[in-house]
Coordinates of C-alpha atoms and ligand atoms in Angstrom, one line a residue:
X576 CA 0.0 0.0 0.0
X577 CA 3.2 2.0 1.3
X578 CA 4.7 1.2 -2.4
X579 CA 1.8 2.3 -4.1
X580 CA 1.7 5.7 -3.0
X581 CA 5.2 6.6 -3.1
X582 CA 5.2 5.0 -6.7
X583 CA 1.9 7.8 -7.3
X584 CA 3.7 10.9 -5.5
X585 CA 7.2 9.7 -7.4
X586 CA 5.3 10.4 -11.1
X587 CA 3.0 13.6 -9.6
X588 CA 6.7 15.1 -9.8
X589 CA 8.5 13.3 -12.5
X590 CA 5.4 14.8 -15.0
X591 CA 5.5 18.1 -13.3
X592 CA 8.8 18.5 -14.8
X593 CA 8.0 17.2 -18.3
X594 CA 8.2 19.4 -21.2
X595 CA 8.5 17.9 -24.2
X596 CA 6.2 14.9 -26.2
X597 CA 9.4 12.7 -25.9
X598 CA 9.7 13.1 -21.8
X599 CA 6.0 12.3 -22.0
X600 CA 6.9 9.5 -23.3
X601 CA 9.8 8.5 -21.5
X602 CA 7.8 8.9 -18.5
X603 CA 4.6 6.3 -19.3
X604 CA 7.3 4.0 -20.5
X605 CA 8.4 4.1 -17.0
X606 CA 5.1 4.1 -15.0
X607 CA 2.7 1.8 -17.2
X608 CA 4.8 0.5 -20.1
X609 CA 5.1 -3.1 -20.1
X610 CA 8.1 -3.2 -17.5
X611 CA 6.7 -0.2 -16.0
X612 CA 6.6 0.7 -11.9
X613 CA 2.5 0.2 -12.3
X614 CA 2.7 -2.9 -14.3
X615 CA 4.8 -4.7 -12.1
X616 CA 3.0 -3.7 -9.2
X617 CA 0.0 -6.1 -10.6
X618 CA 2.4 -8.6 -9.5
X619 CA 3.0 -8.3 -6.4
X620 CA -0.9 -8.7 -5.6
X621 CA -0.3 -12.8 -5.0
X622 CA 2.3 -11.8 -2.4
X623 CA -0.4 -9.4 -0.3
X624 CA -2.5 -10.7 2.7
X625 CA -5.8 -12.2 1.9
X626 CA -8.0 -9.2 3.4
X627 CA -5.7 -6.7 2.6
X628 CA -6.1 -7.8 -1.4
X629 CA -9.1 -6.0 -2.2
X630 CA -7.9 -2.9 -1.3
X631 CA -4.6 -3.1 -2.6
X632 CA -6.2 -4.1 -5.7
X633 CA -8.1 -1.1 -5.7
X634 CA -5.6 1.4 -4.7
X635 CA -3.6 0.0 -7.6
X636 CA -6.6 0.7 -10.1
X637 CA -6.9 4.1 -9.1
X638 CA -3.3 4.8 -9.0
X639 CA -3.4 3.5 -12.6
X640 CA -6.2 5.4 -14.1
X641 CA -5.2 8.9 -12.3
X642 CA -1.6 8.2 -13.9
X643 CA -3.4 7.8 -17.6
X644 CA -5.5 10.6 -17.0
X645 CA -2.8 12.7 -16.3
X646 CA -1.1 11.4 -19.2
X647 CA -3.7 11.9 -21.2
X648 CA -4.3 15.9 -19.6
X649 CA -0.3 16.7 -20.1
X650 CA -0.5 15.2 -23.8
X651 CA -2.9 17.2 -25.5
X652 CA -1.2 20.7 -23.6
X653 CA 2.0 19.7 -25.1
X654 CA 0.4 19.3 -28.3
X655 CA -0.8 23.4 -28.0
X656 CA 2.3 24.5 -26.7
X657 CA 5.0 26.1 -29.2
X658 CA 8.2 24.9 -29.2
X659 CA 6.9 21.0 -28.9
X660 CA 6.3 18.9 -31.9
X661 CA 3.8 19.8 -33.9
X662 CA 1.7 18.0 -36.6
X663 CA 3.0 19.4 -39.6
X664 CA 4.7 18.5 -42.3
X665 CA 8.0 20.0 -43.3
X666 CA 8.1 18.1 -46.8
X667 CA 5.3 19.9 -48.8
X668 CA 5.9 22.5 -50.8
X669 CA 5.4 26.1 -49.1
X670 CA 2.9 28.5 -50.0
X671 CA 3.9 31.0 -53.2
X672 CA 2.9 34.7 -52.8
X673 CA 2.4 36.2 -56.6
X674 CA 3.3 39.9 -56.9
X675 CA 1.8 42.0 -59.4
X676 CA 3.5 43.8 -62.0
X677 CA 3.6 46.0 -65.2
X678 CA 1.6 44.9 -68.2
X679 CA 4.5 44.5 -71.2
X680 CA 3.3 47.0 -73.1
X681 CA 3.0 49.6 -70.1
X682 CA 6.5 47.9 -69.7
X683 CA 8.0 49.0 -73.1
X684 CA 5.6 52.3 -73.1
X685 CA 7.6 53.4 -70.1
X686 CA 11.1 52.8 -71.8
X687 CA 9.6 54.5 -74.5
X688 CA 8.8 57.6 -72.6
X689 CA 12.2 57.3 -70.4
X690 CA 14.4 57.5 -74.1
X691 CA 12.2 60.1 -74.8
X692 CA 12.4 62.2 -71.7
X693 CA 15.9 61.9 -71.8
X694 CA 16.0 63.4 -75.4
X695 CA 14.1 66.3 -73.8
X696 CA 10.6 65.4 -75.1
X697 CA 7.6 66.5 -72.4
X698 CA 4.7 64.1 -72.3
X699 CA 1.6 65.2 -73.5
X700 CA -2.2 63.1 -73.5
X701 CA -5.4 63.5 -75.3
X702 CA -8.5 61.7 -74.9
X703 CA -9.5 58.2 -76.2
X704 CA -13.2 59.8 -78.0
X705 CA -12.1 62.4 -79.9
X706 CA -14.0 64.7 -82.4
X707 CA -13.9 64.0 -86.2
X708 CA -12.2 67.5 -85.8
X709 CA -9.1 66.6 -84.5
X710 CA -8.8 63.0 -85.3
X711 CA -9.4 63.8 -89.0
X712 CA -9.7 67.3 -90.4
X713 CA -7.4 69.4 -88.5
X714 CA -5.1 67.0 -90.2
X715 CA -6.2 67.5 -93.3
X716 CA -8.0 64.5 -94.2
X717 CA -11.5 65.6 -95.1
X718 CA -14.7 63.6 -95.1
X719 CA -14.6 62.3 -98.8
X720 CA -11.0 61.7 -98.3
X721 CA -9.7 57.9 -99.2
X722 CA -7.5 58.2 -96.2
X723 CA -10.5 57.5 -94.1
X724 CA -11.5 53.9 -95.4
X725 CA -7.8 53.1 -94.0
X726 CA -8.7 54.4 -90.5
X727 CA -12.4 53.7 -90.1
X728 CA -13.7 53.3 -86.2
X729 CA -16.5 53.4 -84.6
X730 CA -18.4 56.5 -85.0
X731 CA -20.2 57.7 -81.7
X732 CA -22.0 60.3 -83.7
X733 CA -21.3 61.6 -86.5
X734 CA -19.2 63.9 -85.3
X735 CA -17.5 62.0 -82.4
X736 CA -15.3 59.0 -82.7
X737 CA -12.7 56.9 -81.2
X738 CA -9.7 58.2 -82.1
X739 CA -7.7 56.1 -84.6
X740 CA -4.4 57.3 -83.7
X741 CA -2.6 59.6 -81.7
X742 CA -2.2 62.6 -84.1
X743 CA -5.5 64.5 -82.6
X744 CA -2.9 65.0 -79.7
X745 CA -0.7 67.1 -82.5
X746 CA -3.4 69.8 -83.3
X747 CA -4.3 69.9 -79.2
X748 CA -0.8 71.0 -78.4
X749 CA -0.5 73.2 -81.4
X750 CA -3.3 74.6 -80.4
X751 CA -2.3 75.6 -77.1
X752 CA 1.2 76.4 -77.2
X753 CA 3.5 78.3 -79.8
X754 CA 6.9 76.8 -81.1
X755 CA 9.6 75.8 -79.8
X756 CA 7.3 72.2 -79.5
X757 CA 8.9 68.7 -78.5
X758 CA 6.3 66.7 -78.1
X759 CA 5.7 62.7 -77.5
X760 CA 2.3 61.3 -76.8
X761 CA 1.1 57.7 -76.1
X762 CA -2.5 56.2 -75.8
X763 CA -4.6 53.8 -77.0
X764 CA -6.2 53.8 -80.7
X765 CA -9.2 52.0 -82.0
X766 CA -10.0 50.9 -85.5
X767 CA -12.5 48.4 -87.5
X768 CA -9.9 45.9 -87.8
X769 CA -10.8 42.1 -87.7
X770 CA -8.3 40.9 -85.2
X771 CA -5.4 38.4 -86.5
X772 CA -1.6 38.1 -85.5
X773 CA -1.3 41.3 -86.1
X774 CA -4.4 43.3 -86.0
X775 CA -6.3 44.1 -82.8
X776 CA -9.4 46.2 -82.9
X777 CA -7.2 48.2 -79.8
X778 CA -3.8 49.1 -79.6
X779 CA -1.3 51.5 -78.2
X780 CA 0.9 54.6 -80.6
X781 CA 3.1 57.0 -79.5
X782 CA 3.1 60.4 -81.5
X783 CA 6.2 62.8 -81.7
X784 CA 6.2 66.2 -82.6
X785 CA 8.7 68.6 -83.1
X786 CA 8.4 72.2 -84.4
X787 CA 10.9 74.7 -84.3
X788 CA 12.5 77.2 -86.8
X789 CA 15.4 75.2 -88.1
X790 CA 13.7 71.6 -87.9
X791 CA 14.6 69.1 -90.9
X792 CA 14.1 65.4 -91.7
X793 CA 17.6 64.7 -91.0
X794 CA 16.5 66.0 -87.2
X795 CA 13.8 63.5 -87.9
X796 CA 16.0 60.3 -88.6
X797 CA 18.4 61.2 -86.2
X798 CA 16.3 61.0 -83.3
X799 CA 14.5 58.0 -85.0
X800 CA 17.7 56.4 -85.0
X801 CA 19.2 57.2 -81.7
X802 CA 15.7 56.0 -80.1
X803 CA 16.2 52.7 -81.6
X804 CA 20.2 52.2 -80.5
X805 CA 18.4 52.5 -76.7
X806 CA 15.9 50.9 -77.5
X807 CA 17.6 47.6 -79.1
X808 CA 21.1 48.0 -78.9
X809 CA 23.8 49.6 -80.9
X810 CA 23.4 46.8 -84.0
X811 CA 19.6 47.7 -84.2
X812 CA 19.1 49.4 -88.0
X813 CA 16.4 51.7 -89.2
X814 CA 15.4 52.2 -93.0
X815 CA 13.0 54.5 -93.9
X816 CA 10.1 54.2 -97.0
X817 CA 8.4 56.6 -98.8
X818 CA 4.7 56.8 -97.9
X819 CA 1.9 59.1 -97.9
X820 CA -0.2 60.6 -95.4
X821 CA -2.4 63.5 -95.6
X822 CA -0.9 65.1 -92.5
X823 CA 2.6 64.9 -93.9
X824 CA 4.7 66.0 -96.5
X825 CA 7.3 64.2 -97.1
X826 CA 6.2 61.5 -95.5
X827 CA 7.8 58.0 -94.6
X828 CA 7.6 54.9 -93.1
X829 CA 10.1 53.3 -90.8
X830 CA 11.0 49.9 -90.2
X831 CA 13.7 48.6 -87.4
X832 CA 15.8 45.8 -87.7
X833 CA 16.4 43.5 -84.7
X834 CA 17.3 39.8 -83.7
X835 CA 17.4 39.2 -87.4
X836 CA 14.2 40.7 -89.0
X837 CA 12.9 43.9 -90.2
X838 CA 9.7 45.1 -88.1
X839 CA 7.3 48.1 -89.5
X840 CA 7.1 50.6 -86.7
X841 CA 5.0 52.8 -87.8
X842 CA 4.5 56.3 -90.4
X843 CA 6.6 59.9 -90.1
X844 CA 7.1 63.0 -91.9
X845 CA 7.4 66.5 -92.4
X846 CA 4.0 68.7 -90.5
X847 CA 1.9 69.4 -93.8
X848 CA 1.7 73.1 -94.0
X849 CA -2.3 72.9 -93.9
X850 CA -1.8 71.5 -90.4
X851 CA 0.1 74.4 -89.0
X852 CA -2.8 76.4 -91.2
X853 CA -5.5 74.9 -88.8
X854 CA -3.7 75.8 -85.7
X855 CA -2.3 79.1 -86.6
X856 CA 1.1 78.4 -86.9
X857 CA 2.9 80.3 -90.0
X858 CA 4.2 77.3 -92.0
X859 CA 6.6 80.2 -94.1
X860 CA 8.2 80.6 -90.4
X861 CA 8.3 77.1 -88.9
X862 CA 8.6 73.6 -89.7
X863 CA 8.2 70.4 -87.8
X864 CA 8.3 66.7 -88.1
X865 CA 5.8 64.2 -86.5
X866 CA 6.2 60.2 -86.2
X867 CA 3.8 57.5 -85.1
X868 CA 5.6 54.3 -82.9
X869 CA 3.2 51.3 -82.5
X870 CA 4.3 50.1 -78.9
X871 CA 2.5 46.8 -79.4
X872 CA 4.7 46.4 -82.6
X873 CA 7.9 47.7 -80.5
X874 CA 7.1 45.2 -78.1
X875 CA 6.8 42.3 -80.2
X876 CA 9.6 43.2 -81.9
X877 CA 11.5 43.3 -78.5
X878 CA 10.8 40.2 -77.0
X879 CA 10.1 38.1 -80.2
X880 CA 6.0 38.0 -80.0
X881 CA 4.4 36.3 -82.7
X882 CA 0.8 37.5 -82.4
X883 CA -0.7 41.0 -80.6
X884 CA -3.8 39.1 -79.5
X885 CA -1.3 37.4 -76.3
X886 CA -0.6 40.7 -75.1
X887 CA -4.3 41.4 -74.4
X888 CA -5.9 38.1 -73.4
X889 CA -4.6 38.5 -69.8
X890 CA -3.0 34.7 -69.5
X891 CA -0.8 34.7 -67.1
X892 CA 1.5 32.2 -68.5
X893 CA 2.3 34.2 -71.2
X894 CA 2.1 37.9 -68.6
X895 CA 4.5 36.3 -66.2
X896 CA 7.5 36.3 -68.3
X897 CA 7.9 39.7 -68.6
Ligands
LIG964 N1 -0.9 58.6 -87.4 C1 -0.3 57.7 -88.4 C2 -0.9 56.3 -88.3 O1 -1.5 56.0 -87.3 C3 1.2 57.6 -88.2 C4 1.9 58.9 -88.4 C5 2.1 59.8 -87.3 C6 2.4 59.3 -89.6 C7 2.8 61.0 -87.5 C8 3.0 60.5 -89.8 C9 3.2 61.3 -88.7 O2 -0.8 55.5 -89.2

């Protein structure tokens, strides 16, 4: 009986002192394993007195249950402390976190602008719905003109479209501000195009305008040029083919030559002296040259982009690699 309680007060302090799962278990090896103190005891019940049996028997019992009990109570607090072993497991993968970032083309827009700003352009805007004013006549394409079926859009009225490129922007400044003008301008365009590899109904231009007393083409295909060395490094080539539009004369478009191919940028040319007409500017006193720059097409170009339509259905596979 003695044995029994000293065996009971023994483990109330050995478990006081237990920290960790493996104690625990050290411990119940010890008081009700196989070999343990408890155990054993069982066996000396054939040794006790007759009457005393009983009782011995159930002091043993409860000396047994209050020892699981407690084993049971200091278990499940181990298993909510930190520091102890805890059920996880160390061999699955961890959680990614995905961080936003730039579209491409807001990617290569802001290069764009950066070359630009360091050229000493300022950056102008202009809105997406634009009048037929500005998007067409101020640049002298009139209503009948044949220009138009190149450019058609989406007429709001009859007066108000989206814009179809960024060349409104030109009249807006001139209209507001008198030479010296070193302009660049991006935005999005619209036109009734049938969407392919490389048509979208959307994309994105930058205009360039410069206008100033002395201003020639050679100005013109310099700065074409230089943007393209930043742009694609130093063996990057531009060539320039005559074209026509009604806003310009001469006018020209321009290809660049990178990673082994010739990509169409977009048109340029000398300001048409009925343009400065509609904005006031004396066309006997100042020239100016003007240039389109189709980022989408920059951005292809760039990073080897076989059809626009990726950049603008959002899937992440292809968005992630930029
Ligand atoms: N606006 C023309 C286009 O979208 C490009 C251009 C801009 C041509 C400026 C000449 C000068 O096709």
């Amino acid at each position: 009986m003695h044995r029994i309680h000293e065996i009971k007060s023994n483990f109330d302090s050995d478990i006081r002192n237990v920290s960790t799962i493996e104690q625990l278990e050290e411990l119940r090896v010890k008081y009700i394993g196989r070999k343990g103190l408890i155990t054993t005891a069982f066996t000396f019940l054939k040794d006790v007195e007759a009457s005393q049996k009983p009782k011995f028997g159930a002091e043993l019992n409860k000396a047994k249950k209050e020892i699981e009990a407690a084993f049971g109570k200091k278990k499940s607090s181990l298993g909510s402390t930190k520091g102890s072993v805890v059920k996880m497991d160390v061999t699955l993968p961890g959680r990614k976190n995905y961080l936003g970032r730039k579209h491409p083309l807001i990617q290569v827009a802001d290069e764009i602008k950066n070359i630009f700003k360091s050229f000493g352009f300022s950056i102008e805007d202009g809105p997406e719905i634009e009048t037929d004013y500005y998007n067409f006549e101020a640049l002298n394409i009139p209503k009948s003109h044949p220009a138009r079926a190149m450019q058609d859009t989406l007429y709001i009225t009859e007066d108000i479209v989206l814009r179809t490129h960024t060349s409104p922007v030109q009249i807006r400044v001139m209209e507001e501000r008198k030479p010296p003008i070193r302009i660049i301008a991006p935005g999005r365009v619209y036109r009734r195009d049938t969407p392919d590899a490389t048509h979208s109904p959307f994309f994105h231009q930058v205009e360039g305008l410069v206008v100033g007393e002395t201003v020639t083409f050679a100005d013109l295909k310099g700065v074409i040029q230089a943007f393209a060395h930043r742009m694609f490094g130093k063996d990057a080539k531009v060539r320039f083919r005559p074209s026509f539009f009604p806003f310009t004369e001469p006018s020209a478009e321009y290809d660049v030559w990178f990673n082994g191919k010739w990509m169409e940028i977009s048109g340029c040319g000398m300001v048409h002296p009925n343009v400065f007409k509609s904005v006031g500017i004396d066309p006997q006193k100042y020239s100016g040259y003007a240039f389109g720059m189709g980022i989408d097409r920059v951005a292809m170009l760039k990073y080897n982009v076989k059809d626009i339509r990726l950049f603008f259905e959002n899937d992440l596979r292809f968005l992630s690699q930029f």
